[in-house]
Coordinates of C-alpha atoms in Angstrom, one line a residue:
M1 CA 48.0 128.5 39.8
D2 CA 48.2 127.8 43.6
G3 CA 51.5 129.8 43.8
A4 CA 49.8 132.8 42.1
V5 CA 46.9 132.6 44.6
R6 CA 49.3 132.5 47.5
A7 CA 51.3 135.4 46.2
L8 CA 48.1 137.5 45.7
S9 CA 46.9 136.6 49.3
S10 CA 50.3 137.7 50.7
L11 CA 50.1 141.0 48.8
E12 CA 46.7 141.7 50.2
E13 CA 47.9 141.0 53.8
R14 CA 50.9 143.2 53.4
T15 CA 48.7 146.0 52.0
A16 CA 46.4 145.6 55.0
V17 CA 49.4 145.8 57.3
L18 CA 50.6 149.0 55.7
I19 CA 47.1 150.6 55.9
R20 CA 46.8 149.7 59.5
L21 CA 50.2 151.3 60.3
F22 CA 49.1 154.4 58.4
V23 CA 45.8 154.7 60.2
V24 CA 47.4 154.3 63.6
C25 CA 50.1 156.9 62.9
S26 CA 47.5 159.3 61.4
V27 CA 45.3 159.0 64.6
G28 CA 48.3 159.7 66.8
L29 CA 49.3 162.7 64.7
A30 CA 45.7 164.0 64.8
L31 CA 45.7 163.8 68.6
V32 CA 49.1 165.6 68.8
L33 CA 48.0 168.4 66.5
G34 CA 44.4 168.6 67.9
P35 CA 44.4 167.7 71.7
E36 CA 40.8 168.8 71.9
L37 CA 39.9 165.7 70.0
A38 CA 40.6 163.6 73.1
R39 CA 37.7 165.3 74.9
G40 CA 39.7 165.2 78.1
R41 CA 40.7 161.6 77.7
G42 CA 44.2 162.1 76.4
A43 CA 45.9 159.7 78.7
V44 CA 43.5 156.8 77.8
L45 CA 43.7 157.6 74.1
G46 CA 47.5 157.8 74.3
W47 CA 47.8 154.4 75.8
L48 CA 45.3 153.0 73.3
V49 CA 47.3 154.5 70.4
L50 CA 50.6 153.1 71.7
A51 CA 49.0 149.6 72.2
T52 CA 47.5 149.7 68.7
L53 CA 50.8 150.8 67.3
G54 CA 52.6 148.0 69.0
Y55 CA 50.0 145.5 67.7
A56 CA 50.3 146.9 64.2
V57 CA 54.1 146.7 64.2
V58 CA 54.1 143.1 65.5
L59 CA 51.8 142.0 62.7
A60 CA 53.8 144.0 60.1
V61 CA 57.1 142.3 61.2
G62 CA 55.5 138.8 61.2
E63 CA 54.0 139.4 57.8
W64 CA 57.2 140.7 56.3
R65 CA 59.0 137.6 57.6
G66 CA 56.4 135.3 56.0
R67 CA 54.7 134.4 59.3
R68 CA 51.1 135.2 59.7
L69 CA 50.5 135.6 63.5
L70 CA 46.7 136.0 63.4
P71 CA 44.1 134.7 61.0
P72 CA 42.6 137.5 58.9
W73 CA 39.2 137.4 60.4
L74 CA 40.6 137.8 63.9
S75 CA 42.9 140.8 63.0
T76 CA 39.9 142.4 61.2
S77 CA 37.8 141.9 64.3
I78 CA 40.5 143.5 66.5
D79 CA 40.7 146.4 64.1
A80 CA 37.0 147.0 64.4
V81 CA 37.0 146.9 68.2
L82 CA 39.9 149.3 68.4
A83 CA 38.3 151.7 65.9
L84 CA 35.0 151.6 67.8
A85 CA 36.8 152.3 71.1
A86 CA 38.5 155.3 69.4
C87 CA 35.1 156.6 68.2
G88 CA 33.6 156.3 71.7
L89 CA 36.5 158.1 73.3
T90 CA 36.7 160.9 70.8
G91 CA 33.1 162.2 70.8
G92 CA 30.9 159.3 69.7
A93 CA 28.5 160.7 67.1
A94 CA 30.8 163.6 66.4
S95 CA 34.1 161.7 66.3
I96 CA 36.2 162.0 63.2
M97 CA 37.5 158.4 63.9
V98 CA 34.3 157.2 62.2
A99 CA 36.3 157.5 58.9
I100 CA 38.2 154.4 59.9
L101 CA 35.1 152.2 60.0
P102 CA 34.6 151.9 56.1
L103 CA 38.2 150.7 55.9
V104 CA 37.4 147.9 58.4
V105 CA 34.2 146.9 56.5
I106 CA 36.0 146.9 53.1
A107 CA 38.8 144.7 54.6
A108 CA 36.1 142.3 55.9
A109 CA 34.3 142.1 52.6
V110 CA 37.6 141.6 50.6
R111 CA 38.8 138.8 53.0
G112 CA 35.5 137.1 53.6
G113 CA 33.3 137.8 50.6
A114 CA 30.1 139.7 50.1
V115 CA 28.0 138.0 52.8
I116 CA 30.7 138.4 55.5
G117 CA 31.2 142.0 54.4
R118 CA 27.5 142.8 54.9
L119 CA 27.4 141.1 58.3
A120 CA 30.5 142.9 59.3
A121 CA 28.9 146.2 58.2
L122 CA 25.9 145.5 60.4
G123 CA 28.0 144.6 63.3
V124 CA 30.3 147.6 63.0
G125 CA 27.3 149.9 62.5
A126 CA 25.7 148.5 65.6
G127 CA 29.0 149.0 67.5
F128 CA 29.2 152.6 66.3
T129 CA 25.6 153.2 67.3
A130 CA 26.5 152.1 70.8
A131 CA 29.6 154.3 70.8
A132 CA 27.5 157.3 69.6
V133 CA 24.9 156.8 72.3
L134 CA 27.3 156.2 75.1
G135 CA 30.3 158.3 74.1
S136 CA 28.8 161.5 72.7
D137 CA 29.0 164.8 74.6
A138 CA 26.1 165.5 76.9
A139 CA 25.0 168.4 74.7
V140 CA 24.2 166.1 71.8
P141 CA 20.5 165.1 71.9
P142 CA 19.8 161.3 72.1
V143 CA 17.9 161.5 68.8
E144 CA 21.0 162.8 67.0
R145 CA 23.1 160.1 68.5
W146 CA 20.7 157.4 67.3
L147 CA 20.4 159.1 63.9
A148 CA 24.2 159.2 63.5
G149 CA 24.4 155.5 64.3
A150 CA 21.7 154.6 61.8
W151 CA 23.1 156.9 59.2
W152 CA 26.6 155.4 59.4
T153 CA 25.2 151.9 59.6
G154 CA 23.4 152.4 56.3
Y155 CA 26.5 153.8 54.6
L156 CA 28.7 150.9 55.9
V157 CA 26.2 148.4 54.6
A158 CA 26.1 150.3 51.3
A159 CA 29.9 150.2 51.2
A160 CA 29.9 146.4 51.8
V161 CA 27.3 145.9 49.1
L162 CA 29.4 147.9 46.6
V163 CA 32.6 146.0 47.5
G164 CA 30.7 142.7 47.0
V165 CA 29.5 143.8 43.5
L166 CA 33.0 144.9 42.6
L167 CA 34.4 141.6 43.9
R168 CA 31.9 139.6 41.8
M169 CA 32.8 141.6 38.7
L170 CA 36.5 141.0 39.3
E171 CA 35.9 137.3 39.9
S172 CA 33.8 137.1 36.7
Q173 CA 36.6 138.8 34.7
L174 CA 39.2 136.5 36.2
D175 CA 37.0 133.5 35.3
A176 CA 36.6 134.7 31.8
A177 CA 40.3 135.3 31.5
A178 CA 41.0 131.8 32.8
V179 CA 38.5 130.3 30.4
S180 CA 40.0 132.3 27.5
R181 CA 43.5 131.3 28.5
A182 CA 42.5 127.6 28.7
M183 CA 40.8 127.8 25.3
A184 CA 43.8 129.5 23.8
L185 CA 46.1 126.8 25.3
A186 CA 43.8 124.1 24.0
E187 CA 43.7 125.6 20.5
H188 CA 47.5 126.0 20.6
E189 CA 47.9 122.3 21.6
A190 CA 45.4 121.3 18.9
F191 CA 47.4 123.3 16.4
L192 CA 50.7 121.7 17.4
E193 CA 49.1 118.2 17.3
E194 CA 47.7 118.9 13.8
R195 CA 51.0 120.3 12.6
D196 CA 52.8 117.2 13.9
L197 CA 50.3 114.9 12.4
R198 CA 50.6 116.7 9.1
A199 CA 54.3 116.4 9.2
R200 CA 54.2 112.7 10.0
L201 CA 51.7 112.1 7.1
L202 CA 53.9 114.1 4.7
A203 CA 57.0 112.2 5.9
A204 CA 55.2 108.8 5.5
Q205 CA 54.0 109.8 2.0
E206 CA 57.5 111.0 1.1
A207 CA 59.0 107.7 2.3
R208 CA 56.5 105.8 0.2
M209 CA 57.3 107.9 -2.8
D210 CA 61.0 107.4 -2.3
G211 CA 60.5 103.6 -2.2
V212 CA 58.4 103.8 -5.4
R213 CA 61.2 105.8 -7.1
V214 CA 63.8 103.3 -6.0
V215 CA 61.8 100.3 -7.2
L216 CA 60.9 102.0 -10.6
H217 CA 64.6 102.8 -11.1
E218 CA 65.6 99.2 -10.5
F219 CA 62.8 97.8 -12.6
R220 CA 63.7 100.0 -15.6
T221 CA 67.1 98.3 -16.5
P222 CA 65.9 94.6 -16.5
V223 CA 62.7 95.5 -18.3
A224 CA 64.5 97.4 -21.0
S225 CA 66.9 94.6 -21.4
L226 CA 64.2 92.0 -21.5
T227 CA 62.3 94.1 -24.2
A228 CA 65.4 94.2 -26.4
L229 CA 66.4 90.6 -25.9
T230 CA 62.9 89.2 -26.5
A231 CA 62.6 91.4 -29.6
D232 CA 65.8 90.0 -31.0
L233 CA 64.8 86.4 -30.2
A234 CA 61.3 86.9 -31.7
A235 CA 62.9 88.3 -34.9
D236 CA 65.3 85.4 -35.0
R237 CA 68.2 87.8 -35.4
L238 CA 70.4 85.8 -33.0
S239 CA 72.1 82.4 -33.5
G240 CA 74.7 80.2 -31.9
D241 CA 76.6 81.7 -28.9
A242 CA 74.6 85.0 -29.1
R243 CA 71.3 83.1 -28.7
S244 CA 72.7 81.2 -25.8
T245 CA 74.0 84.4 -24.2
A246 CA 70.6 86.1 -24.7
T247 CA 68.8 83.1 -23.1
R248 CA 71.2 83.3 -20.1
L249 CA 70.6 87.0 -19.7
L250 CA 66.8 86.4 -19.8
A251 CA 67.1 83.9 -17.0
E252 CA 69.2 86.3 -14.9
H253 CA 66.8 89.1 -15.5
A254 CA 63.9 86.8 -14.5
V255 CA 65.7 86.1 -11.2
H256 CA 66.3 89.8 -10.7
L257 CA 62.6 90.5 -11.1
R258 CA 61.6 87.6 -8.9
D259 CA 63.8 89.0 -6.1
M260 CA 62.3 92.4 -6.6
L261 CA 58.8 91.1 -6.3
D262 CA 59.7 89.1 -3.2
G263 CA 61.1 92.3 -1.7
L264 CA 57.9 94.2 -2.6
A265 CA 55.8 91.5 -1.0
D266 CA 57.9 91.8 2.2
V267 CA 57.3 95.6 2.1
A268 CA 53.5 94.9 1.9
V269 CA 53.7 92.6 4.9
R270 CA 55.7 95.2 6.8
E271 CA 53.1 97.9 6.0
G272 CA 50.3 95.7 7.4
S273 CA 48.9 94.3 4.1
P274 CA 47.5 90.8 4.3
L275 CA 49.2 90.0 1.0
G276 CA 51.7 87.2 1.5
R277 CA 51.1 86.9 5.3
V278 CA 51.7 83.4 6.6
R279 CA 50.4 82.1 9.9
E280 CA 52.9 80.7 12.4
R281 CA 53.5 77.0 12.2
P282 CA 56.1 74.4 13.3
V283 CA 59.4 74.6 11.3
R284 CA 62.3 72.2 11.3
L285 CA 65.5 74.3 11.4
V286 CA 67.5 71.8 9.4
E287 CA 65.0 72.0 6.5
L288 CA 64.8 75.8 6.9
A289 CA 68.6 76.1 6.6
E290 CA 68.7 74.0 3.4
A291 CA 65.8 75.9 1.9
V292 CA 67.6 79.3 2.6
L293 CA 70.9 78.2 1.1
D294 CA 69.0 76.9 -2.0
A295 CA 67.0 80.1 -2.4
A296 CA 70.2 82.2 -2.0
G297 CA 71.8 80.2 -4.8
V298 CA 74.9 79.1 -2.8
E299 CA 76.8 76.3 -4.4
P300 CA 77.1 73.1 -2.4
A301 CA 80.9 73.5 -2.2
R302 CA 80.5 76.9 -0.5
R303 CA 77.8 75.9 2.0
S304 CA 78.3 75.3 5.7
A305 CA 75.0 74.8 7.7
R306 CA 74.8 73.8 11.3
V307 CA 71.7 73.5 13.6
T308 CA 71.9 72.9 17.3
P309 CA 70.3 70.7 18.4
R310 CA 69.9 69.2 14.9
D311 CA 66.3 68.0 15.3
T312 CA 65.1 71.4 16.6
V313 CA 61.6 72.4 15.7
V314 CA 60.3 75.9 16.4
R315 CA 57.0 77.6 15.8
C316 CA 57.5 80.8 13.7
D317 CA 56.4 82.6 10.6
P318 CA 58.5 80.7 8.0
Q319 CA 57.9 83.2 5.1
R320 CA 59.3 86.2 7.0
L321 CA 62.1 84.2 8.6
R322 CA 63.1 82.6 5.3
R323 CA 63.2 86.0 3.6
V324 CA 65.4 87.5 6.3
L325 CA 67.9 84.6 6.3
T326 CA 67.9 84.5 2.5
N327 CA 68.7 88.1 2.2
L328 CA 71.5 87.8 4.7
V329 CA 72.9 84.7 3.0
E330 CA 72.7 86.3 -0.5
N331 CA 74.6 89.3 0.8
A332 CA 77.2 87.1 2.4
A333 CA 77.6 85.0 -0.8
R334 CA 77.8 88.0 -3.0
H335 CA 80.8 89.5 -1.1
S336 CA 82.7 86.4 -0.2
G337 CA 84.1 85.5 -3.6
D338 CA 84.7 81.7 -3.5
A339 CA 84.9 81.5 0.3
V340 CA 82.5 79.4 2.3
V341 CA 79.3 81.0 3.7
E342 CA 78.4 79.7 7.1
L343 CA 74.8 79.6 8.5
E344 CA 74.3 78.5 12.1
L345 CA 71.0 78.2 13.9
W346 CA 70.3 77.4 17.5
H347 CA 67.4 77.6 19.9
A348 CA 67.9 78.6 23.6
D349 CA 65.8 80.3 26.3
G350 CA 62.8 80.8 24.1
R351 CA 64.8 82.6 21.4
L352 CA 65.9 81.6 17.9
V353 CA 69.5 82.8 17.2
A354 CA 71.0 82.8 13.7
E355 CA 74.4 83.8 12.5
V356 CA 75.5 84.2 8.9
R357 CA 79.3 84.5 8.5
D358 CA 81.3 85.4 5.5
R359 CA 84.9 86.2 4.5
G360 CA 84.1 89.3 2.5
P361 CA 85.6 92.8 2.9
G362 CA 83.4 93.6 5.9
L363 CA 82.2 97.1 6.7
P364 CA 84.1 100.2 7.6
P365 CA 83.6 101.3 11.3
G366 CA 80.3 103.2 11.8
Q367 CA 78.6 101.9 8.6
E368 CA 76.6 99.1 10.2
G369 CA 73.5 101.3 10.4
V370 CA 74.0 103.0 7.0
V371 CA 73.8 99.8 4.9
T372 CA 70.4 98.9 6.4
A373 CA 68.9 102.1 5.1
K374 CA 66.4 102.0 2.3
G375 CA 68.0 102.3 -1.2
V376 CA 71.5 101.5 -0.1
A377 CA 73.1 98.5 -1.8
L378 CA 76.5 96.8 -1.2
G379 CA 78.8 95.9 -4.1
D380 CA 78.2 96.0 -7.8
R381 CA 75.2 93.7 -8.0
R382 CA 72.0 95.4 -6.8
G383 CA 69.6 92.5 -7.1
T384 CA 67.1 93.8 -4.6
A385 CA 67.2 97.5 -5.5
G386 CA 69.1 98.3 -2.3
I387 CA 66.2 97.2 -0.1
G388 CA 67.5 93.8 0.9
L389 CA 69.1 94.8 4.2
W390 CA 66.5 97.4 4.8
I391 CA 63.8 94.7 4.4
V392 CA 65.8 92.5 6.8
E393 CA 65.8 95.2 9.5
A394 CA 62.1 96.0 8.9
L395 CA 60.9 92.4 9.1
V396 CA 63.1 91.7 12.2
A397 CA 61.6 94.7 13.9
A398 CA 58.1 93.5 13.0
M399 CA 58.9 90.2 14.7
D400 CA 60.3 92.0 17.8
G401 CA 63.7 90.8 17.1
E402 CA 67.2 92.2 16.7
V403 CA 69.8 92.0 13.9
R404 CA 73.4 93.3 14.2
L405 CA 76.2 93.4 11.7
L406 CA 79.5 92.7 13.4
P407 CA 83.1 92.4 12.2
R408 CA 84.4 88.8 12.0
D409 CA 87.7 87.7 13.5
G410 CA 90.1 87.1 10.6
G411 CA 88.1 89.3 8.2
G412 CA 84.6 89.3 7.0
L413 CA 81.2 90.0 8.5
V414 CA 78.8 88.3 11.0
A415 CA 75.1 89.0 10.7
H416 CA 73.7 88.1 14.2
L417 CA 70.0 87.6 14.4
E418 CA 67.9 87.0 17.5
L419 CA 64.1 86.5 17.5
P420 CA 61.7 85.7 20.4
L421 CA 59.6 82.6 19.8
P422 CA 56.0 82.1 21.0
A423 CA 55.5 79.5 23.8
T424 CA 54.6 76.1 22.4

């Protein structure tokens, strides 16, 4: 906006410079074509025209180079004095140079505003009245001289008033345009914000629906199997090994559903629901490690747990931390075959660090972020509907921590977890 105002001001000054040059040249041409206009003062008028031309050229060159040599009010005042001198030297009340005076008044009104324009009109009118009284031919009666001065003073004031009215109208239109533009911009911004909000809401709703579809898909298989098995058991159609196999399948499906419900509870906590939220409390890392390995179903022969220092007690949310570590250990056990699953915990510099190491197939390069996406499961067993590692990443983010999946030397995968701990 400031740049536009400066550009407009520069355009006004350049226009004034060009008009000044045009007026000076036209006066000089008039004196050449009509020497009688000089009233016998040709030499004086010649020097005046030359001096005015030099003054106009200097201002023009300075303005063209971006240097304003005189403030606008001073250059307008000099223009008025020179025009009044020309009027006085070329016949006073009968001088054709009086036509220059409205240009001076208009310039003053445009540059200084309505009030300055009217004051300038009164001043220039008084100056012309003096030029008419003192510079008119002897044959012009005094009454006509004073009448000419009053006549032109009135017209100059009228011109200044008219310019002031036009300026106010222009300013009003510019203000209205600025307000309209501001309102249009505000409405556009509101539209963009509303559109972005709608897009975010739709994306969030779509994400929730995707999660529901995944969970429903994973619930369908165990529920269908449970329905068939319980129907066979209730009808007593099974016996011997078949009955034992059905009982084992029922237990496995129950574990499957428990894992699903645990995962959904974690989702509720992640979404801000109070369901399943546990307050922070002191937790012994040794006990936590054993509970995690038990919950993950890792056989004692395949366990390797290490806590440094062994008697470390930290203050944390045990439910979230247990779910994170359990999911990581389950994933490691699932892909390690009969190899040992290592869980190591240590506390240093106000952070809890945990690593789960396995000897499974690892991950292809660039797949570390893919497997933590919702609905993506590793291997053939999909005990958590593909939301296990997604839940891990979501819960770790909720605890302001970081989890990384790294290749392990000699083959396998390392899940590296870091969590900030509150000051005790």
